[in-house]
PDB file of C-alpha atoms in Angstrom:
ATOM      1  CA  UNK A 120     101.692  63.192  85.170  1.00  0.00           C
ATOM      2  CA  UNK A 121      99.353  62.512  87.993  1.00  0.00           C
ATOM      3  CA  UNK A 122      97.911  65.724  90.079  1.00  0.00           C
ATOM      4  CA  UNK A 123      99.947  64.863  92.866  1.00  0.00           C
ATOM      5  CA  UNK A 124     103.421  65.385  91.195  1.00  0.00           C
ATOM      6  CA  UNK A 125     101.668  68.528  89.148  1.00  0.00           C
ATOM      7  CA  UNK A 126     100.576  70.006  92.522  1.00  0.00           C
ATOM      8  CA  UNK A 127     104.661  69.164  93.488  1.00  0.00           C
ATOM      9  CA  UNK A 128     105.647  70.753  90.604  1.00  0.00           C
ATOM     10  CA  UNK A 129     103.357  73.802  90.600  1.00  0.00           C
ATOM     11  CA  UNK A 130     104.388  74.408  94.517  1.00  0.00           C
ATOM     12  CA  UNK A 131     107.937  74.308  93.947  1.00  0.00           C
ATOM     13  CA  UNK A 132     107.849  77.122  91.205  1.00  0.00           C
ATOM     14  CA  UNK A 133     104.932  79.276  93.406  1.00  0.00           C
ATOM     15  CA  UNK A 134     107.647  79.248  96.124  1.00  0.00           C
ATOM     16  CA  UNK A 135     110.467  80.768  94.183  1.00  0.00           C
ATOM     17  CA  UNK A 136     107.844  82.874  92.771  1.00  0.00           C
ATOM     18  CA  UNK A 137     106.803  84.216  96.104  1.00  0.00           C
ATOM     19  CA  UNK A 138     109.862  84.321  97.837  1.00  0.00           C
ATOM     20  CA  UNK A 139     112.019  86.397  94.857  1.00  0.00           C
ATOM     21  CA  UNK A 140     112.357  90.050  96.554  1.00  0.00           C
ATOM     22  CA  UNK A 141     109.641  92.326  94.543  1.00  0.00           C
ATOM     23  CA  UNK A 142     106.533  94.598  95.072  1.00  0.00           C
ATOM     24  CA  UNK A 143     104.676  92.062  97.665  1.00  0.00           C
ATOM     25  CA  UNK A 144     107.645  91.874  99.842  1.00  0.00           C
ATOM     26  CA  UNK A 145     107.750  95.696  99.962  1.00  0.00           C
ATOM     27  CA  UNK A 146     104.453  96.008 100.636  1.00  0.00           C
ATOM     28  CA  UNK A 147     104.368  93.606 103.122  1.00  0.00           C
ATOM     29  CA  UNK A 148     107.646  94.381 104.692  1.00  0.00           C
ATOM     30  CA  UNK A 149     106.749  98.140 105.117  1.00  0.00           C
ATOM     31  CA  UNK A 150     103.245  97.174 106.579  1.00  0.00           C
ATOM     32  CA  UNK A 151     104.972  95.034 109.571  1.00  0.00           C
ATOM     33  CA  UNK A 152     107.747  97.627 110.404  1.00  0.00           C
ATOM     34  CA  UNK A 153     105.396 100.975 110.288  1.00  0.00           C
ATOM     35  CA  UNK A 154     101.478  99.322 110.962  1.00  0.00           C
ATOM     36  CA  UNK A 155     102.591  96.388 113.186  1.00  0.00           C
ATOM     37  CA  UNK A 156     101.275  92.718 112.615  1.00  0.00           C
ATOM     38  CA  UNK A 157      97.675  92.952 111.772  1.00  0.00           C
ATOM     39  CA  UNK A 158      97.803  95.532 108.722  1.00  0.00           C
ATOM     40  CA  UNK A 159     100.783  93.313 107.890  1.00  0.00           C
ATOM     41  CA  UNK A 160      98.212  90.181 107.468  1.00  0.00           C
ATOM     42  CA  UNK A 161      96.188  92.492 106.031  1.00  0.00           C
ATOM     43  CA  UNK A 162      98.120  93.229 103.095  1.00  0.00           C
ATOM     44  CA  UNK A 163      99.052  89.502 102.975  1.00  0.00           C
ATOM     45  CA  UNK A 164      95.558  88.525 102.768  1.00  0.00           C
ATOM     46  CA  UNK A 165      95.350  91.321  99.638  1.00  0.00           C
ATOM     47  CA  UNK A 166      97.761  89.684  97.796  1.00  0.00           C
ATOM     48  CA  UNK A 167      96.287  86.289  98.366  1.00  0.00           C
ATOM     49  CA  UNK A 168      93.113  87.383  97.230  1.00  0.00           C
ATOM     50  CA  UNK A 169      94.726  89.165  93.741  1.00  0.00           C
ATOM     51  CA  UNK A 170      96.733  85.878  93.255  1.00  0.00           C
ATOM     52  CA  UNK A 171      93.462  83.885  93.610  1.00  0.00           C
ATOM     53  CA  UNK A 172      91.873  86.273  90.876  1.00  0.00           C
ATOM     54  CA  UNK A 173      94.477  85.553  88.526  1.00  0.00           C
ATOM     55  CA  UNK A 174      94.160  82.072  89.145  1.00  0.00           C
ATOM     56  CA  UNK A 175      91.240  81.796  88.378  1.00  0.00           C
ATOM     57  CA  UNK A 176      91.089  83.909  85.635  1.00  0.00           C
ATOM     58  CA  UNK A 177      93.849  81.688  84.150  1.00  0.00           C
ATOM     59  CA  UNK A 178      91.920  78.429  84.509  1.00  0.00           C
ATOM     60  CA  UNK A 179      88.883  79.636  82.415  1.00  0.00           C
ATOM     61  CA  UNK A 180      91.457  81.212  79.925  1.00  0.00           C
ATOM     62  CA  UNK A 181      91.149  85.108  80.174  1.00  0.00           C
ATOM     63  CA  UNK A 182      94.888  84.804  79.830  1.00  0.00           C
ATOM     64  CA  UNK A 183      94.653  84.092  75.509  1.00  0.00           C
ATOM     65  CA  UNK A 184      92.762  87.556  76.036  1.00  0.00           C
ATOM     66  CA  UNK A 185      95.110  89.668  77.097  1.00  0.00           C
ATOM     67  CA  UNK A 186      97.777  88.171  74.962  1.00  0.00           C
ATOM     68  CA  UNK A 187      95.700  88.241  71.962  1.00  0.00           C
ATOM     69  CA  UNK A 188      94.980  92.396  72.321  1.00  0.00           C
ATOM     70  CA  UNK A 189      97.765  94.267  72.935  1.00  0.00           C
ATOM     71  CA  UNK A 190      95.407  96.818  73.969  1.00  0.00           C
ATOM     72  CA  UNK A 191      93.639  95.510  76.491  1.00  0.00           C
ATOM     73  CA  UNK A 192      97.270  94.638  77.642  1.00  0.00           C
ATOM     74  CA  UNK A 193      98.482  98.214  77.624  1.00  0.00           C
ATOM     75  CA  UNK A 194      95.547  99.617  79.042  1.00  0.00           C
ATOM     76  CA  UNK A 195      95.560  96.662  82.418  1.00  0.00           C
ATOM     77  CA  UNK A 196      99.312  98.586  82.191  1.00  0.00           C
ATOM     78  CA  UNK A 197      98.203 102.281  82.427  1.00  0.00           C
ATOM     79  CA  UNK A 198      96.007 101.346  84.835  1.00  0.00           C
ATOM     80  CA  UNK A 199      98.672  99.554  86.847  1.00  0.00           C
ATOM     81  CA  UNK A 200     101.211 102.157  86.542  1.00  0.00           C
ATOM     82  CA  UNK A 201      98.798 104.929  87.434  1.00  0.00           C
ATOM     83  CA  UNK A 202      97.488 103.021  90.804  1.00  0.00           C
ATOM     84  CA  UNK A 203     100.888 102.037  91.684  1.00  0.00           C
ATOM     85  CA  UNK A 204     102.349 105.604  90.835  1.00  0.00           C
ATOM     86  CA  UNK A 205      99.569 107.128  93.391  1.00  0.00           C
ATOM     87  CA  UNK A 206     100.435 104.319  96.137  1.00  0.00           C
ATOM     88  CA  UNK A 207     104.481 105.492  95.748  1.00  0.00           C
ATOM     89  CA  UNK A 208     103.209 109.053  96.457  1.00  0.00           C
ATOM     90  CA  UNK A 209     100.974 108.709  98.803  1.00  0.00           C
ATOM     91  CA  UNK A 210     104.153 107.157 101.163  1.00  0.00           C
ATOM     92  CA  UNK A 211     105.987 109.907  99.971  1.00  0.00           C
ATOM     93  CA  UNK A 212     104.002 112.398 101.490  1.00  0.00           C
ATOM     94  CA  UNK A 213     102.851 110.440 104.514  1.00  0.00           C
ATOM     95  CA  UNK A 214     106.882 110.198 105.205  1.00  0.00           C
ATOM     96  CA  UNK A 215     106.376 114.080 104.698  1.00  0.00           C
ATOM     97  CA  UNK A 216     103.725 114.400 107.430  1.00  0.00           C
ATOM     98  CA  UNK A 217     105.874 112.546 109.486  1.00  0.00           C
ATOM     99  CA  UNK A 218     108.644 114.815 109.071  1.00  0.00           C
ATOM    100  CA  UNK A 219     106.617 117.519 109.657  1.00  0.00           C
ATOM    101  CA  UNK A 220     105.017 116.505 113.086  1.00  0.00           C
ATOM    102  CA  UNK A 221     108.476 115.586 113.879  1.00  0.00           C
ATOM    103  CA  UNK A 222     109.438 119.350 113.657  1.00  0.00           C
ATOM    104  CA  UNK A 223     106.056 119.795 115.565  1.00  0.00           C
ATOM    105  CA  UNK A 224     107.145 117.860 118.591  1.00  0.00           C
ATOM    106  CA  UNK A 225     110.471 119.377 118.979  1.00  0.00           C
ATOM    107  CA  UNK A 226     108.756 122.907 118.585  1.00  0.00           C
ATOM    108  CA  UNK A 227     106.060 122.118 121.188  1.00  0.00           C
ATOM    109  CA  UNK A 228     107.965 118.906 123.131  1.00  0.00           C
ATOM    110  CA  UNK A 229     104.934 116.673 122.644  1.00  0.00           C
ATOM    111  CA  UNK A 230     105.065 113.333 120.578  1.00  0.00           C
ATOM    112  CA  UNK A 231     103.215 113.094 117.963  1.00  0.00           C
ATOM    113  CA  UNK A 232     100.421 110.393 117.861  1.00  0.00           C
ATOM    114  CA  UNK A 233     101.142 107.494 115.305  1.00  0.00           C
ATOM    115  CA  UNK A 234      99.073 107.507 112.545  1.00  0.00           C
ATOM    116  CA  UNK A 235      97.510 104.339 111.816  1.00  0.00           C
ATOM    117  CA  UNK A 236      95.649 102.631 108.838  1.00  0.00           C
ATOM    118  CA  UNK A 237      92.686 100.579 108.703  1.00  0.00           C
ATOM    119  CA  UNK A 238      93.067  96.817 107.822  1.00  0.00           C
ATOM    120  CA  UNK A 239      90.961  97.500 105.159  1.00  0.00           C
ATOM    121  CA  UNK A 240      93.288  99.960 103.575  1.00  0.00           C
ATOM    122  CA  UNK A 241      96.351  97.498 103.831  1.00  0.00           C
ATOM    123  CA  UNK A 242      93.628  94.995 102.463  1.00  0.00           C
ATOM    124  CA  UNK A 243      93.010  97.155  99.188  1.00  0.00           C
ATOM    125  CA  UNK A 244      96.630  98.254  99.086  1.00  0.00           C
ATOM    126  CA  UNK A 245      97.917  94.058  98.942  1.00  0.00           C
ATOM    127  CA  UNK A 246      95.002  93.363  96.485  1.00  0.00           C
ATOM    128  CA  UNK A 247      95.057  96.122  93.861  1.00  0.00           C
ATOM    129  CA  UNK A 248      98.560  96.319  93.676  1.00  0.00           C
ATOM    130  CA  UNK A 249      98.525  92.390  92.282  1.00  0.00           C
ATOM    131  CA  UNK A 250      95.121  92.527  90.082  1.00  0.00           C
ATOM    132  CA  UNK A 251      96.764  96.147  88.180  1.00  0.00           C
ATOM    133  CA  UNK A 252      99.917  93.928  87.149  1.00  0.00           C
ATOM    134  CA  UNK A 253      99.378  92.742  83.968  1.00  0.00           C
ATOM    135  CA  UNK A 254     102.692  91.177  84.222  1.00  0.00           C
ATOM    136  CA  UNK A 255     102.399  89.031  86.864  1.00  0.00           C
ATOM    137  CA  UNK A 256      98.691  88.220  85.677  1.00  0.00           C
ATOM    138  CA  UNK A 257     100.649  86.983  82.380  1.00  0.00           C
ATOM    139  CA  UNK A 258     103.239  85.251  83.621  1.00  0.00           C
ATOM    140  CA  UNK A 259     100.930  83.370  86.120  1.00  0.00           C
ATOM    141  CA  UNK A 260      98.103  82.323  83.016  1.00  0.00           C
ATOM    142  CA  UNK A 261     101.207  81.069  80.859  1.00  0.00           C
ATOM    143  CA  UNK A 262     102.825  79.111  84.341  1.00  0.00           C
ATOM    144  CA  UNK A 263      99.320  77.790  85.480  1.00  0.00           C
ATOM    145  CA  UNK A 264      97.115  76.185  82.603  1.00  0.00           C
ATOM    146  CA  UNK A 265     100.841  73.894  82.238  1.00  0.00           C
ATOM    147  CA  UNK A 266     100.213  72.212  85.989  1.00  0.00           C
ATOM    148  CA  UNK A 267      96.493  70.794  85.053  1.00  0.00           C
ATOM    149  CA  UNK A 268      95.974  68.015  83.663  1.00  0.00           C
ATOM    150  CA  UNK A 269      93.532  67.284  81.026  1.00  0.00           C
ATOM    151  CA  UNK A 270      91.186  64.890  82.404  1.00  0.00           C
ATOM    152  CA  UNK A 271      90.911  67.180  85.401  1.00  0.00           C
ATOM    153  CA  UNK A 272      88.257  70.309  85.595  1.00  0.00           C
ATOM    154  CA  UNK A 273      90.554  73.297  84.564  1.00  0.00           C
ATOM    155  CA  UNK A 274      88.437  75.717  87.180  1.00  0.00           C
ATOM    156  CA  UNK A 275      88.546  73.391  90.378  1.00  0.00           C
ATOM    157  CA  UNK A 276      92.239  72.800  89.176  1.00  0.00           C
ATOM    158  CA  UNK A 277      93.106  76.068  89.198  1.00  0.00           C
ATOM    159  CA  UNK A 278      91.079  77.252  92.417  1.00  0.00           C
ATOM    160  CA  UNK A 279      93.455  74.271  93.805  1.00  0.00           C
ATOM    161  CA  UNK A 280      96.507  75.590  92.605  1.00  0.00           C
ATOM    162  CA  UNK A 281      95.937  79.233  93.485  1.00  0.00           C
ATOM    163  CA  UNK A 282      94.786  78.258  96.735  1.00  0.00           C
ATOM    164  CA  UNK A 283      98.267  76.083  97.457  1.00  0.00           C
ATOM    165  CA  UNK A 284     100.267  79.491  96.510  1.00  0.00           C
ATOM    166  CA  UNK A 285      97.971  81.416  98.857  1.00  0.00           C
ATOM    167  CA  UNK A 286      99.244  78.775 101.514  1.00  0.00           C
ATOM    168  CA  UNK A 287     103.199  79.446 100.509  1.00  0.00           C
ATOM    169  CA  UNK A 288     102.905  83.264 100.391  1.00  0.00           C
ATOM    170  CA  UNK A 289     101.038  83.026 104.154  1.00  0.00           C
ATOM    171  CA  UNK A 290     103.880  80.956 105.170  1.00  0.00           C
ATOM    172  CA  UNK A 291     106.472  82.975 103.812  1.00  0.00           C
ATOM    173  CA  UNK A 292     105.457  86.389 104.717  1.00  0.00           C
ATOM    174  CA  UNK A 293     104.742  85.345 108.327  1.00  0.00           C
ATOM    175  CA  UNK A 294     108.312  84.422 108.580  1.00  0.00           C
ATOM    176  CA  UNK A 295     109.116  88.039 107.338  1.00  0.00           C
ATOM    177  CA  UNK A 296     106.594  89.420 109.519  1.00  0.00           C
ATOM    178  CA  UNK A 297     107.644  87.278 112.385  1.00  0.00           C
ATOM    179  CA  UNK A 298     111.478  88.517 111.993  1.00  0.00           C
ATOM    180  CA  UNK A 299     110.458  92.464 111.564  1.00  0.00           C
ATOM    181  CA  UNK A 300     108.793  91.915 115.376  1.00  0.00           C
ATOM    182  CA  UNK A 301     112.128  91.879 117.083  1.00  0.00           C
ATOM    183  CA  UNK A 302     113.342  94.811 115.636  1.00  0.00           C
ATOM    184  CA  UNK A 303     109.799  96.819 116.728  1.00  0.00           C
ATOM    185  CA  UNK A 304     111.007  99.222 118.978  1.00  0.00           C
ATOM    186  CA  UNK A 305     113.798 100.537 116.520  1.00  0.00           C
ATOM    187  CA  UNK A 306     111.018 100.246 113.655  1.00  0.00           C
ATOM    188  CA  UNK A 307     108.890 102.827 115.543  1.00  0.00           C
ATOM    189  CA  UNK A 308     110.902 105.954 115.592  1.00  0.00           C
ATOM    190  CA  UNK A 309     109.299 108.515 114.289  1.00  0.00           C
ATOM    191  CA  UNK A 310     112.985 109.023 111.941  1.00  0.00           C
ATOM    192  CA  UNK A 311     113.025 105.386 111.070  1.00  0.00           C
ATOM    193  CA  UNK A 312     109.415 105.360 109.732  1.00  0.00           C
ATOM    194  CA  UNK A 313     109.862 108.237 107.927  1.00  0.00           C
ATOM    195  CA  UNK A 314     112.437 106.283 106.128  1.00  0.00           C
ATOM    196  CA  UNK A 315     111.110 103.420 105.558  1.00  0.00           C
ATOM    197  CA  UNK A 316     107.939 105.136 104.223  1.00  0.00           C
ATOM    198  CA  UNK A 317     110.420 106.814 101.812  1.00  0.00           C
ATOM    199  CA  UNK A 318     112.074 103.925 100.581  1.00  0.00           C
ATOM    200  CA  UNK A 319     108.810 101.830 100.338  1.00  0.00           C
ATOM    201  CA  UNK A 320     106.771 104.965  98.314  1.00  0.00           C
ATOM    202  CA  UNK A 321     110.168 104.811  95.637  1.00  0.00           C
ATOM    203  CA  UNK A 322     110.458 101.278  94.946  1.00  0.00           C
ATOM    204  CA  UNK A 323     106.485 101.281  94.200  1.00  0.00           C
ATOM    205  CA  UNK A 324     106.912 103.977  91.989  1.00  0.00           C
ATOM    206  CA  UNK A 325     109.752 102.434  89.864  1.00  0.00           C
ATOM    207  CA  UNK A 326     107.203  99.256  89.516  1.00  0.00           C
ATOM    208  CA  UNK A 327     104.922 101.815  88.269  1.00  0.00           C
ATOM    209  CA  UNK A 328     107.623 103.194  85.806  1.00  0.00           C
ATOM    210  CA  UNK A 329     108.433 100.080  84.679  1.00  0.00           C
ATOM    211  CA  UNK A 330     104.910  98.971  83.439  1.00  0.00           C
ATOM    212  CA  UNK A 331     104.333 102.515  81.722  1.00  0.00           C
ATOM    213  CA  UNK A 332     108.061 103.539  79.936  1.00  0.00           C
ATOM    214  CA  UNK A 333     107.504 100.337  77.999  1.00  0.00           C
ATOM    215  CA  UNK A 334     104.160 100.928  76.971  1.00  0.00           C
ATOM    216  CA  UNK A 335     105.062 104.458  75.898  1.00  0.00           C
ATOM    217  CA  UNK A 336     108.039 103.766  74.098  1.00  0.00           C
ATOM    218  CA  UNK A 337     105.814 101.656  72.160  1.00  0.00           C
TER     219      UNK A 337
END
């Protein structure tokens, strides 16, 4: 096939890929309605950058090395577990603190301030949460090396590739991001974050849970 129709092929699967509900759209989905638009693209960008590590990592063939040692497999998993674990806290007790300035306000009738993150957190949050899946990282080394060619250089290939899934996720998550903006004012009650925050720090936890239970079972 030439690397036009593999490029067709490749963005066709990177969009189901990206647009199948899972830890990304609940990252980026909680940044939008509790940190507005920029720590939104923030997080985006994270994620792009993760995707373009694996990527890349799957065009020189690190991939054969984590499914040759199951150890270096289940450690990539502890490690992902653990960081996502801490993440799914960490909103669990901000939605906390909210609750408890909440109890402030109507104690003292002032609002409390909203507490906002730096894009660089939102950054690290969208990045680490794809390099620490091992899962994703194997799934996208077994999808990837199958859309280059051989008489084509497997590292600009797969820059290429990663790059053109960066482009469908930005696309894609704007849209989510652009839809959330409508619904702002609701988004920023103090009750409605608090929520959210809730919500958002449970579903990151059961990712976590899910990379470690098998690993331990094991």
């Amino acid at each position: 096939m030439s690397v036009a129709s593999e490029i067709g092929a490749f963005a066709g699967v990177a969009a189901v890929l990206t647009i199948t509900p899972g830890l990304d759209t609940t990252l980026v989905l909680r940044a939008a309605a509790s940190q507005g638009t920029r720590n939104a693209y923030a997080t985006v960008f994270g994620i792009s950058a993760g995707v373009l590590c694996w990527g890349l990592a799957s065009a020189i063939g690190a991939g054969a090395i984590l499914a040759a040692s199951p150890t270096a497999y289940n450690w990539l998993c502890i490690a992902g577990a653990a960081y996502l674990i801490w993440l799914g806290i960490g909103m669990l007790r901000r939605a906390r603190g909210r609750g408890q300035r909440e109890q402030s306000s109507d104690t003292t009738a002032i609002s409390p301030p909203s507490v906002q993150e730096v894009p660089l957190r939102s950054w690290s949050r969208g990045f680490f949460s794809n390099v620490f899946n091992p899962r994703f990282g194997l799934f996208y080394m077994a999808m990837l090396p199958q859309f280059i060619p051989d008489d084509t250089p497997p590292f600009l290939m797969g820059l290429l590739l990663a790059l053109i899934h960066n482009a469908i996720d930005l696309i894609w998550f704007s849209l989510l991001i652009v839809g959330v903006r409508p619904l702002g004012h609701w988004l920023n009650k103090p009750g409605v974050q608090r929520g959210l925050d809730c919500v958002a720090g449970l579903v990151v936890i059961a990712f976590g849970a899910e990379l470690i239970i098998p690993v331990i079972v094991l």
